[in-house]
Amino acid sequence: MLSFRSVTKVYPPQTVALNNIDLEVGKGEFVFLVGHSGAGKTTLLRMVYREEVPSSGTVFMNGWEVPKLSRRRIPFLRRHIGMVFQDFRLLPQRTVFDNVAFALRVTEEAHRDLRRRVMESLEIVGIADNASKFPEQLSAGEQQRVGIARAIVGHPLVLLGDEPTGNLDPDTAAGIMNTLIDVNRLGTTVLMATHSAQIVNAFRQRVVELESGRLIRDELGGTYAARSLEQTLR
Amino acid sequence: MKFSSWRFYWSEAGQNIGRNILLSLASVSSATVSLLIFGLFVAVSLNVSQITQVIEGQVGVQAFLHTTVASTQIPALKSEIEAWPEVSSVTFVSKAQALKNLEQDFGAQGSAFKPLSSDNPLLDSFFVKAKNPQDVSAVAERLRSLAAVKNVTYQAPVVTRLFTLINDARLAALGVGILLALGTLLVIQNAIRVGIFARRREIQIMRYVGATEGFIRWPFLLEGMLLGVGGGVVSAAVLFLLYHIFAATVQASLPFIPAVNETAADQILLPGVIALGLVLGFFGSQFSIRRVRV
């Protein structure tokens, strides 16, 4: 589903954000992207939705070579990608329902079943009862659920999360994680950048670790820190 | 493009205007002022060209004859002048005819001349037109040398100077109109920029979920065009009133000045001003959208 091939990103003059990354993510996988701040996690995610293009190497998503897409095609790529952010990025003047429906309306997919699709997404994330509330009337965890509902309402192939639990307390974060796992079970590939050792260790998925732009570990069912280091500490 | 998209664009544009109502009003009034001045320029120009045409047709030399010239001498005199190479036409105006013309020119007030009909103080005259306006003074000199001619008048130099003056004034008005239009462009551009800034979160989300650039831009283009058309409609209304008052006043008090007919003026002026507002609004927002990376 996602394929990074020898991806290097250099910001002028000499900041190397990503250094020769090779990574394959299959359809339906759940991948944690871990590493310190500035390790290149966000840059890697931004390459998928073409907010950035590699300085060298290339990225494929669902068979499309992302850096080669014309500007005109970018929106159509993004309609297959759901994005969840640390700061939720909801629209305060719109209700929960309208925040989610917004994603369909602005892609001109305002079909007759808009209401059904929005409610379906809200049910998957468990906040269908709050459809008519405004974001500020919700808790942080509930707001992030709205963010997830918006990300999945277009039935994306890939869900990208940039620290989606970063602003949440551990219990709420675990709830959000369960929701993301549910979304993943419904068939969506999930690539999630996180700082949280607790979450990575609790949910035991594939872990890809970046350090100073290099991929230093790719482990199925891994933990936040490399096993050797963990063992050393014990 | 789908109908539902248009509904979205309109409601977004409407909301933007509502959210920044003061700036929107500033844009509309700025557009109104510059379009109004532009419209006045067009109205004056229309009238000046009409008056110019009418007056140009009248430029000629009026040669007044001595009262001693008998009416039997007139035809011979007329053909003599007609034979001059620089002359294009010669019309004899009897003093009775001259008085009648005067009464007509002054319309309702023309009756003031009635008492003169029994003892007409006017003179018989020839109205001589030159083939070229430059020859007018030569023709005048030649007429003056004739024994039958008492006096010669012609307005050509005055008229020419008047036209130069009016043309300069038109150019100045056009310049002011263009400057104001540029100002309006900037104000509308700014209003749209504020709108874009206020909605930057929405725009960011739209981009992330895969809205096309066109979809993101249309509401702002519509907003700009609405602001421009708003100014256009207000200034068209003001121009409509002003022009009708002007035309009525001119016809009542200065009937010899041929003002452009009101319907013709309405048909050119009002749609023109509104269309110009639309164009200003479109480009104002277009520049804004291009500068801010949407």
Coordinates of C-alpha atoms in Angstrom, one line a residue:
Chain A
M1 CA 0.0 0.0 0.0
L2 CA 2.8 2.4 1.0
S3 CA 6.3 2.1 -0.3
F4 CA 9.2 4.4 0.4
R5 CA 12.2 3.8 -1.8
S6 CA 15.6 5.3 -0.9
V7 CA 13.8 8.4 0.3
T8 CA 16.1 11.3 1.2
K9 CA 15.0 14.7 2.2
V10 CA 17.5 17.5 2.5
Y11 CA 16.4 21.0 3.6
P12 CA 18.8 23.6 2.3
P13 CA 21.5 24.2 3.1
Q14 CA 22.4 21.0 4.8
T15 CA 19.7 19.7 7.1
V16 CA 19.1 16.0 6.4
A17 CA 15.6 15.2 7.5
L18 CA 15.4 11.8 6.0
N19 CA 18.3 9.7 5.0
N20 CA 17.8 6.9 2.5
I21 CA 14.6 5.4 3.9
D22 CA 13.3 2.1 2.5
L23 CA 10.0 1.1 4.0
E24 CA 7.1 -1.1 2.7
V25 CA 3.7 -1.0 4.4
G26 CA 1.2 -3.6 3.3
K27 CA -2.5 -3.2 2.9
G28 CA -4.3 -3.4 6.2
E29 CA -1.2 -3.1 8.4
F30 CA -0.9 -1.0 11.5
V31 CA 2.5 0.7 11.9
F32 CA 3.9 2.8 14.8
L33 CA 6.4 5.4 13.7
V34 CA 8.6 6.2 16.7
G35 CA 11.6 8.3 17.4
H36 CA 12.7 11.6 19.1
S37 CA 11.3 15.0 18.0
G38 CA 13.1 15.9 14.8
A39 CA 13.8 12.3 13.9
G40 CA 11.9 12.7 10.7
K41 CA 8.5 11.1 11.5
T42 CA 6.4 14.1 10.4
T43 CA 8.4 14.6 7.3
L44 CA 7.9 10.9 6.4
L45 CA 4.1 11.3 6.8
R46 CA 4.0 14.5 4.8
M47 CA 5.6 12.7 1.9
V48 CA 2.6 10.4 1.7
Y49 CA 0.1 13.2 1.2
R50 CA 2.5 15.1 -0.9
E51 CA 3.0 18.1 1.4
E52 CA 6.7 17.3 0.8
V53 CA 8.5 15.7 -2.0
P54 CA 11.7 13.7 -1.5
S55 CA 15.0 15.3 -2.6
S56 CA 15.9 11.9 -4.0
G57 CA 14.2 8.5 -4.0
T58 CA 10.4 8.1 -4.4
V59 CA 7.2 7.2 -2.6
F60 CA 4.3 5.0 -3.9
M61 CA 0.9 4.9 -2.5
N62 CA -1.6 2.4 -3.8
G63 CA 0.6 2.1 -6.9
W64 CA 0.7 5.9 -7.6
E65 CA 4.1 7.5 -7.6
V66 CA 3.3 10.4 -5.3
P67 CA 6.1 12.8 -6.1
K68 CA 5.3 12.6 -9.8
L69 CA 1.6 13.5 -9.4
S70 CA 0.7 16.8 -11.0
R71 CA -0.6 19.6 -8.7
R72 CA -4.0 19.0 -10.2
R73 CA -4.0 15.4 -9.1
I74 CA -3.0 16.0 -5.5
P75 CA -6.5 16.5 -4.2
F76 CA -7.6 13.2 -5.6
L77 CA -4.6 11.4 -3.9
R78 CA -5.7 13.0 -0.6
R79 CA -9.2 11.8 -1.0
H80 CA -7.7 8.3 -0.3
I81 CA -5.8 9.4 2.7
G82 CA -7.3 10.2 6.1
M83 CA -5.3 12.5 8.5
V84 CA -5.5 12.8 12.2
F85 CA -3.5 15.5 14.1
Q86 CA -2.3 16.1 17.6
D87 CA -4.3 19.3 17.8
F88 CA -7.5 17.8 16.3
R89 CA -8.0 20.7 13.8
L90 CA -11.7 20.9 14.1
L91 CA -13.8 23.9 13.0
P92 CA -15.2 25.6 16.1
Q93 CA -18.2 27.2 14.4
R94 CA -19.5 23.9 13.0
T95 CA -21.2 21.1 14.7
V96 CA -19.7 17.7 15.1
F97 CA -21.9 16.5 12.2
D98 CA -20.9 19.4 10.0
N99 CA -17.2 19.0 10.8
V100 CA -17.3 15.4 9.5
A101 CA -19.7 16.2 6.6
F102 CA -17.3 19.1 5.6
A103 CA -14.8 16.5 4.4
L104 CA -17.4 15.1 2.0
R105 CA -18.9 18.4 1.0
V106 CA -15.7 20.0 0.0
T107 CA -14.7 17.0 -2.2
E108 CA -18.0 17.5 -4.0
E109 CA -19.2 14.1 -2.8
A110 CA -22.3 15.5 -1.4
H111 CA -24.4 12.5 -2.3
R112 CA -27.8 11.8 -1.0
D113 CA -26.3 9.4 1.5
L114 CA -24.1 12.1 3.1
R115 CA -26.1 11.9 6.4
R116 CA -25.9 8.1 6.5
R117 CA -22.1 8.1 5.8
V118 CA -21.4 10.8 8.4
M119 CA -23.5 9.0 11.1
E120 CA -21.8 5.7 10.2
S121 CA -18.4 7.3 10.9
L122 CA -19.6 8.9 14.1
E123 CA -20.8 5.5 15.2
I124 CA -17.5 3.8 14.5
V125 CA -15.7 6.3 16.7
G126 CA -18.5 6.1 19.3
I127 CA -19.8 9.7 19.4
A128 CA -22.9 9.5 17.3
D129 CA -24.9 11.0 20.2
N130 CA -22.9 14.2 20.1
A131 CA -23.5 14.9 16.4
S132 CA -25.3 18.2 17.0
K133 CA -22.8 19.5 19.6
F134 CA -20.0 22.0 18.9
P135 CA -16.4 20.9 19.4
E136 CA -15.9 23.1 22.5
Q137 CA -18.7 21.3 24.2
L138 CA -16.7 18.1 24.0
S139 CA -13.8 16.7 26.0
A140 CA -10.4 16.4 24.3
G141 CA -10.8 12.7 23.7
E142 CA -14.2 13.2 22.1
Q143 CA -12.8 16.0 19.9
Q144 CA -10.1 13.6 18.7
R145 CA -12.8 11.1 17.9
V146 CA -14.5 13.7 15.7
G147 CA -11.1 14.1 14.0
I148 CA -10.9 10.4 13.4
A149 CA -14.5 10.3 12.1
R150 CA -13.7 13.1 9.7
A151 CA -10.6 11.2 8.6
I152 CA -12.5 8.0 7.8
V153 CA -15.7 9.3 6.4
G154 CA -14.3 9.3 2.9
H155 CA -13.3 5.6 3.3
P156 CA -9.6 6.2 2.9
L157 CA -7.1 3.5 2.0
V158 CA -4.6 4.9 4.4
L159 CA -5.0 6.7 7.8
L160 CA -2.1 8.9 8.8
G161 CA -1.8 9.9 12.5
D162 CA 0.7 12.6 13.6
E163 CA 0.8 12.2 17.4
P164 CA -3.0 11.7 17.6
T165 CA -2.8 10.9 21.3
G166 CA -0.1 13.5 22.1
N167 CA -2.5 15.9 23.8
L168 CA -4.5 13.3 25.7
D169 CA -4.2 11.7 29.2
P170 CA -3.2 8.0 29.2
D171 CA -6.7 6.6 29.7
T172 CA -8.2 8.8 26.9
A173 CA -5.3 8.0 24.7
A174 CA -5.9 4.3 25.2
G175 CA -9.6 4.8 24.1
I176 CA -8.4 6.7 21.0
M177 CA -6.0 3.9 20.3
N178 CA -8.7 1.3 20.5
T179 CA -10.7 3.3 18.0
L180 CA -7.8 3.5 15.6
I181 CA -7.3 -0.3 16.0
D182 CA -11.0 -0.7 15.1
V183 CA -10.6 1.4 12.0
N184 CA -7.6 -0.7 11.1
R185 CA -9.6 -3.9 11.5
L186 CA -12.2 -2.5 9.1
G187 CA -9.4 -2.6 6.5
T188 CA -7.7 0.8 6.6
T189 CA -3.9 0.8 6.6
V190 CA -2.7 3.0 9.6
L191 CA 0.6 4.7 9.9
M192 CA 0.9 6.5 13.2
A193 CA 3.7 8.7 14.5
T194 CA 3.9 8.7 18.3
H195 CA 6.1 9.6 21.3
S196 CA 4.2 7.5 23.7
A197 CA 6.2 4.4 24.9
Q198 CA 3.1 3.4 27.0
I199 CA 0.9 3.2 24.0
V200 CA 3.4 1.4 21.7
N201 CA 4.2 -1.1 24.5
A202 CA 0.6 -1.7 25.2
F203 CA -0.6 -2.3 21.7
R204 CA 2.3 -4.3 20.3
Q205 CA 2.1 -3.5 16.6
R206 CA 4.8 -3.2 13.9
V207 CA 7.3 -0.5 15.1
V208 CA 9.5 1.5 12.8
E209 CA 12.0 3.7 14.5
L210 CA 13.7 6.7 13.1
E211 CA 16.8 8.4 14.5
S212 CA 18.2 11.6 12.9
G213 CA 16.5 10.7 9.6
R214 CA 17.7 7.1 9.5
L215 CA 15.5 4.1 9.8
I216 CA 17.2 2.2 12.6
R217 CA 14.6 -0.5 13.5
D218 CA 11.6 -2.2 11.9
E219 CA 10.2 -4.8 14.2
L220 CA 6.8 -6.7 14.2
G221 CA 5.1 -6.6 17.6
G222 CA 7.8 -4.3 18.9
T223 CA 8.1 -2.0 21.9
Y224 CA 8.9 1.7 22.0
A225 CA 12.6 1.2 22.8
A226 CA 14.7 -1.3 21.1
R227 CA 14.7 -4.7 22.9
S228 CA 18.4 -4.8 23.5
L229 CA 18.3 -1.4 25.3
E230 CA 15.3 -2.5 27.3
Q231 CA 17.1 -5.7 28.3
T232 CA 20.2 -3.8 29.2
L233 CA 18.2 -1.5 31.5
R234 CA 16.8 -4.6 33.2
Chain B
M1 CA -19.6 21.4 -11.3
K2 CA -22.5 20.3 -9.2
F3 CA -25.4 22.4 -8.0
S4 CA -24.6 21.5 -4.4
S5 CA -21.1 23.0 -4.8
W6 CA -22.5 26.3 -5.9
R7 CA -24.7 26.3 -2.9
F8 CA -21.6 25.8 -0.8
Y9 CA -19.7 28.6 -2.6
W10 CA -22.5 31.1 -2.2
S11 CA -23.1 30.3 1.5
E12 CA -19.3 30.5 2.2
A13 CA -19.0 33.8 0.3
G14 CA -22.0 35.2 2.2
Q15 CA -20.6 34.1 5.5
N16 CA -17.3 35.7 4.8
I17 CA -19.0 39.0 4.0
G18 CA -21.0 38.8 7.2
R19 CA -18.0 37.9 9.4
N20 CA -16.0 40.9 8.1
I21 CA -18.9 43.2 7.7
L22 CA -16.9 46.4 8.3
L23 CA -14.3 45.6 5.8
S24 CA -16.9 44.4 3.3
L25 CA -18.7 47.7 3.7
A26 CA -15.4 49.6 3.2
S27 CA -14.8 47.6 0.0
V28 CA -18.3 48.3 -1.2
S29 CA -18.1 52.0 -0.5
S30 CA -14.6 52.3 -2.1
A31 CA -15.9 50.5 -5.1
T32 CA -18.9 52.8 -5.1
V33 CA -16.8 56.0 -5.0
S34 CA -14.5 55.0 -7.8
L35 CA -17.2 53.6 -10.0
L36 CA -19.3 56.8 -9.4
I37 CA -16.4 59.0 -10.6
F38 CA -15.8 56.7 -13.5
G39 CA -19.5 56.8 -14.3
L40 CA -19.5 60.6 -14.1
F41 CA -16.6 60.7 -16.5
V42 CA -18.5 58.5 -18.9
A43 CA -21.6 60.6 -18.6
V44 CA -19.7 63.8 -19.2
S45 CA -17.8 62.3 -22.1
L46 CA -21.0 61.1 -23.8
N47 CA -22.4 64.5 -23.6
V48 CA -19.3 66.3 -24.7
S49 CA -19.0 64.1 -27.8
Q50 CA -22.6 64.8 -28.6
I51 CA -22.2 68.5 -28.1
T52 CA -19.0 68.5 -30.0
Q53 CA -20.7 66.8 -33.0
V54 CA -23.6 69.3 -32.9
I55 CA -21.3 72.3 -32.6
E56 CA -18.9 71.1 -35.2
G57 CA -21.8 71.0 -37.6
Q58 CA -22.5 74.6 -36.8
V59 CA -19.0 76.0 -37.2
G60 CA -19.0 78.4 -40.0
V61 CA -18.8 82.1 -40.7
Q62 CA -21.8 84.3 -40.3
A63 CA -21.6 87.3 -42.7
F64 CA -24.1 90.0 -41.8
L65 CA -25.2 92.2 -44.7
H66 CA -25.7 96.0 -44.8
T67 CA -29.3 96.9 -44.6
T68 CA -28.8 98.7 -47.9
V69 CA -28.4 95.4 -49.8
A70 CA -31.5 94.7 -51.8
S71 CA -33.1 91.3 -51.8
T72 CA -32.7 91.1 -55.6
Q73 CA -28.9 91.2 -55.1
I74 CA -28.9 88.2 -52.8
P75 CA -28.9 85.3 -55.4
A76 CA -25.9 86.8 -57.3
L77 CA -24.0 87.4 -54.1
K78 CA -24.7 83.9 -53.0
S79 CA -23.5 82.2 -56.2
E80 CA -20.4 84.5 -56.1
I81 CA -19.4 83.1 -52.7
E82 CA -20.4 79.6 -53.6
A83 CA -17.8 79.7 -56.4
W84 CA -14.9 80.2 -54.0
P85 CA -12.9 77.0 -53.8
E86 CA -12.6 76.9 -50.0
V87 CA -16.3 77.2 -49.5
S88 CA -18.5 74.1 -49.1
S89 CA -21.9 75.7 -48.7
V90 CA -23.7 79.0 -48.4
T91 CA -27.1 79.5 -46.8
F92 CA -29.0 82.7 -46.8
V93 CA -30.7 83.5 -43.5
S94 CA -33.2 86.3 -43.7
K95 CA -33.6 88.5 -40.7
A96 CA -37.2 87.1 -40.2
Q97 CA -35.7 83.6 -40.2
A98 CA -33.0 84.6 -37.8
L99 CA -35.6 85.8 -35.3
K100 CA -37.5 82.6 -35.7
N101 CA -34.4 80.5 -35.0
L102 CA -33.7 82.5 -31.9
E103 CA -37.2 81.9 -30.6
Q104 CA -36.8 78.2 -31.2
D105 CA -33.4 77.9 -29.6
F106 CA -34.7 79.4 -26.4
G107 CA -37.6 77.0 -26.2
A108 CA -40.2 78.1 -23.6
Q109 CA -38.4 81.3 -23.0
G110 CA -38.3 82.1 -26.7
S111 CA -41.6 84.0 -26.5
A112 CA -39.6 86.8 -24.9
F113 CA -38.5 87.7 -28.5
K114 CA -42.0 88.0 -29.8
P115 CA -42.3 91.8 -29.3
L116 CA -39.4 92.2 -31.8
S117 CA -41.2 90.7 -34.7
S118 CA -42.8 94.0 -35.7
D119 CA -39.5 95.9 -35.6
N120 CA -36.9 93.2 -36.2
P121 CA -33.4 94.5 -35.3
L122 CA -31.6 91.6 -36.8
L123 CA -29.7 91.6 -40.1
D124 CA -29.9 89.4 -43.1
S125 CA -26.9 87.1 -43.3
F126 CA -25.1 84.4 -45.1
F127 CA -24.0 81.3 -43.2
V128 CA -20.9 80.1 -45.0
K129 CA -19.3 76.8 -44.2
A130 CA -15.7 76.1 -45.2
K131 CA -14.5 72.8 -46.6
N132 CA -11.8 72.6 -43.9
P133 CA -12.1 74.1 -40.4
Q134 CA -8.6 75.6 -40.9
D135 CA -9.9 77.7 -43.8
V136 CA -12.6 79.3 -41.7
S137 CA -10.5 82.4 -40.9
A138 CA -9.5 82.8 -44.5
V139 CA -13.1 82.6 -45.6
A140 CA -14.0 85.2 -42.9
E141 CA -11.4 87.6 -44.2
R142 CA -12.5 87.2 -47.8
L143 CA -16.1 87.8 -46.8
R144 CA -15.2 90.9 -44.8
S145 CA -13.6 92.4 -48.0
L146 CA -17.0 92.3 -49.8
A147 CA -18.8 95.7 -50.0
A148 CA -22.2 94.1 -49.1
V149 CA -20.9 92.6 -45.9
K150 CA -21.2 94.7 -42.8
N151 CA -19.7 92.4 -40.2
V152 CA -18.4 88.9 -39.9
T153 CA -18.5 86.6 -36.9
Y154 CA -17.1 83.1 -36.5
Q155 CA -16.5 81.0 -33.4
A156 CA -14.0 78.6 -34.7
P157 CA -10.9 79.6 -32.5
V158 CA -13.1 79.8 -29.4
V159 CA -14.7 76.4 -30.1
T160 CA -11.3 74.8 -30.8
R161 CA -9.9 76.1 -27.5
L162 CA -13.0 75.0 -25.7
F163 CA -12.7 71.5 -27.1
T164 CA -9.0 71.3 -26.1
L165 CA -9.9 72.3 -22.6
I166 CA -12.8 69.8 -22.4
N167 CA -10.5 67.0 -23.8
D168 CA -7.9 67.8 -21.1
A169 CA -10.6 67.7 -18.4
R170 CA -11.8 64.3 -19.8
L171 CA -8.3 62.9 -19.7
A172 CA -7.8 64.2 -16.1
A173 CA -11.2 62.6 -15.1
L174 CA -10.1 59.3 -16.7
G175 CA -6.8 59.4 -14.9
V176 CA -8.6 60.0 -11.5
G177 CA -11.1 57.2 -12.4
I178 CA -8.2 54.8 -13.1
L179 CA -6.4 55.6 -9.9
L180 CA -9.5 55.2 -7.9
A181 CA -10.2 51.9 -9.6
L182 CA -6.7 50.7 -8.6
G183 CA -7.4 51.8 -5.1
T184 CA -10.6 49.8 -5.1
L185 CA -8.7 46.8 -6.4
L186 CA -6.4 47.0 -3.4
V187 CA -9.2 47.4 -0.9
I188 CA -11.1 44.4 -2.3
Q189 CA -7.9 42.5 -2.4
N190 CA -7.4 43.3 1.3
A191 CA -10.9 42.3 2.2
I192 CA -10.4 38.9 0.5
R193 CA -7.0 38.5 2.2
V194 CA -8.6 39.1 5.6
G195 CA -11.2 36.5 4.6
I196 CA -8.6 34.0 3.6
F197 CA -6.7 34.6 6.9
A198 CA -9.9 34.2 9.0
R199 CA -10.6 31.0 7.2
R200 CA -7.1 29.6 7.1
R201 CA -8.0 26.6 9.3
E202 CA -10.9 25.7 7.0
I203 CA -8.7 26.1 4.0
Q204 CA -6.0 23.9 5.5
I205 CA -8.5 21.2 6.3
M206 CA -10.0 21.5 2.8
R207 CA -6.6 20.9 1.3
Y208 CA -6.0 17.9 3.6
V209 CA -9.2 16.2 2.8
G210 CA -8.7 16.7 -0.9
A211 CA -10.7 19.7 -2.0
T212 CA -9.5 21.0 -5.4
E213 CA -7.9 24.4 -5.7
G214 CA -10.8 25.6 -7.7
F215 CA -13.2 24.5 -5.0
I216 CA -11.2 26.4 -2.4
R217 CA -10.9 29.6 -4.5
W218 CA -14.5 29.9 -5.8
P219 CA -16.0 31.3 -2.6
F220 CA -13.4 34.0 -2.4
L221 CA -13.8 34.9 -6.1
L222 CA -17.6 35.1 -5.6
E223 CA -17.1 37.2 -2.5
G224 CA -14.9 39.7 -4.4
M225 CA -17.3 39.8 -7.3
L226 CA -20.2 40.4 -4.9
L227 CA -18.4 43.3 -3.2
G228 CA -17.6 44.8 -6.7
V229 CA -21.1 44.4 -8.0
G230 CA -22.4 45.8 -4.7
G231 CA -20.4 49.0 -5.3
G232 CA -21.5 48.9 -9.0
V233 CA -25.2 48.7 -8.1
V234 CA -25.0 51.6 -5.5
S235 CA -23.1 53.8 -7.9
A236 CA -25.4 52.9 -10.8
A237 CA -28.4 54.0 -8.6
V238 CA -26.7 57.3 -7.7
L239 CA -25.7 57.9 -11.3
F240 CA -29.2 57.2 -12.5
L241 CA -30.7 59.8 -10.1
L242 CA -27.9 62.4 -10.8
Y243 CA -28.2 62.0 -14.5
H244 CA -32.0 62.3 -14.6
I245 CA -31.9 65.4 -12.4
F246 CA -29.1 66.8 -14.6
A247 CA -30.9 66.1 -17.9
A248 CA -34.2 67.6 -16.6
T249 CA -32.4 70.7 -15.4
V250 CA -30.5 71.2 -18.6
Q251 CA -33.6 70.7 -20.7
A252 CA -35.6 73.2 -18.6
S253 CA -33.1 76.0 -18.3
L254 CA -30.6 75.5 -21.2
P255 CA -32.6 73.9 -24.0
F256 CA -30.1 74.9 -26.7
I257 CA -27.5 72.5 -25.1
P258 CA -28.2 69.0 -26.6
A259 CA -27.9 66.7 -23.6
V260 CA -27.7 63.0 -24.3
N261 CA -31.1 61.3 -24.1
E262 CA -31.7 59.7 -20.7
T263 CA -32.6 56.2 -21.9
A264 CA -29.5 56.0 -24.1
A265 CA -27.3 57.1 -21.1
D266 CA -29.0 54.6 -18.8
Q267 CA -28.4 51.8 -21.3
I268 CA -24.6 52.5 -21.6
L269 CA -23.9 53.9 -18.1
L270 CA -25.6 51.6 -15.7
P271 CA -24.7 48.2 -17.0
G272 CA -21.2 49.5 -17.7
V273 CA -20.7 50.6 -14.1
I274 CA -22.0 47.3 -12.7
A275 CA -19.9 45.3 -15.1
L276 CA -16.8 47.3 -14.2
G277 CA -17.5 46.6 -10.5
L278 CA -17.7 42.9 -11.3
V279 CA -14.4 43.0 -13.1
L280 CA -12.7 45.0 -10.2
G281 CA -14.0 42.5 -7.7
F282 CA -12.9 39.5 -9.7
F283 CA -9.4 40.7 -10.2
G284 CA -9.1 42.0 -6.6
S285 CA -9.8 38.6 -5.2
Q286 CA -7.8 36.9 -7.9
F287 CA -4.7 38.8 -6.9
S288 CA -5.3 38.0 -3.3
I289 CA -5.8 34.3 -3.9
R290 CA -2.6 34.2 -6.0
R291 CA -0.5 35.8 -3.4
V292 CA -1.7 33.7 -0.5
R293 CA -0.9 30.1 -1.2
V294 CA -4.2 28.4 -0.9

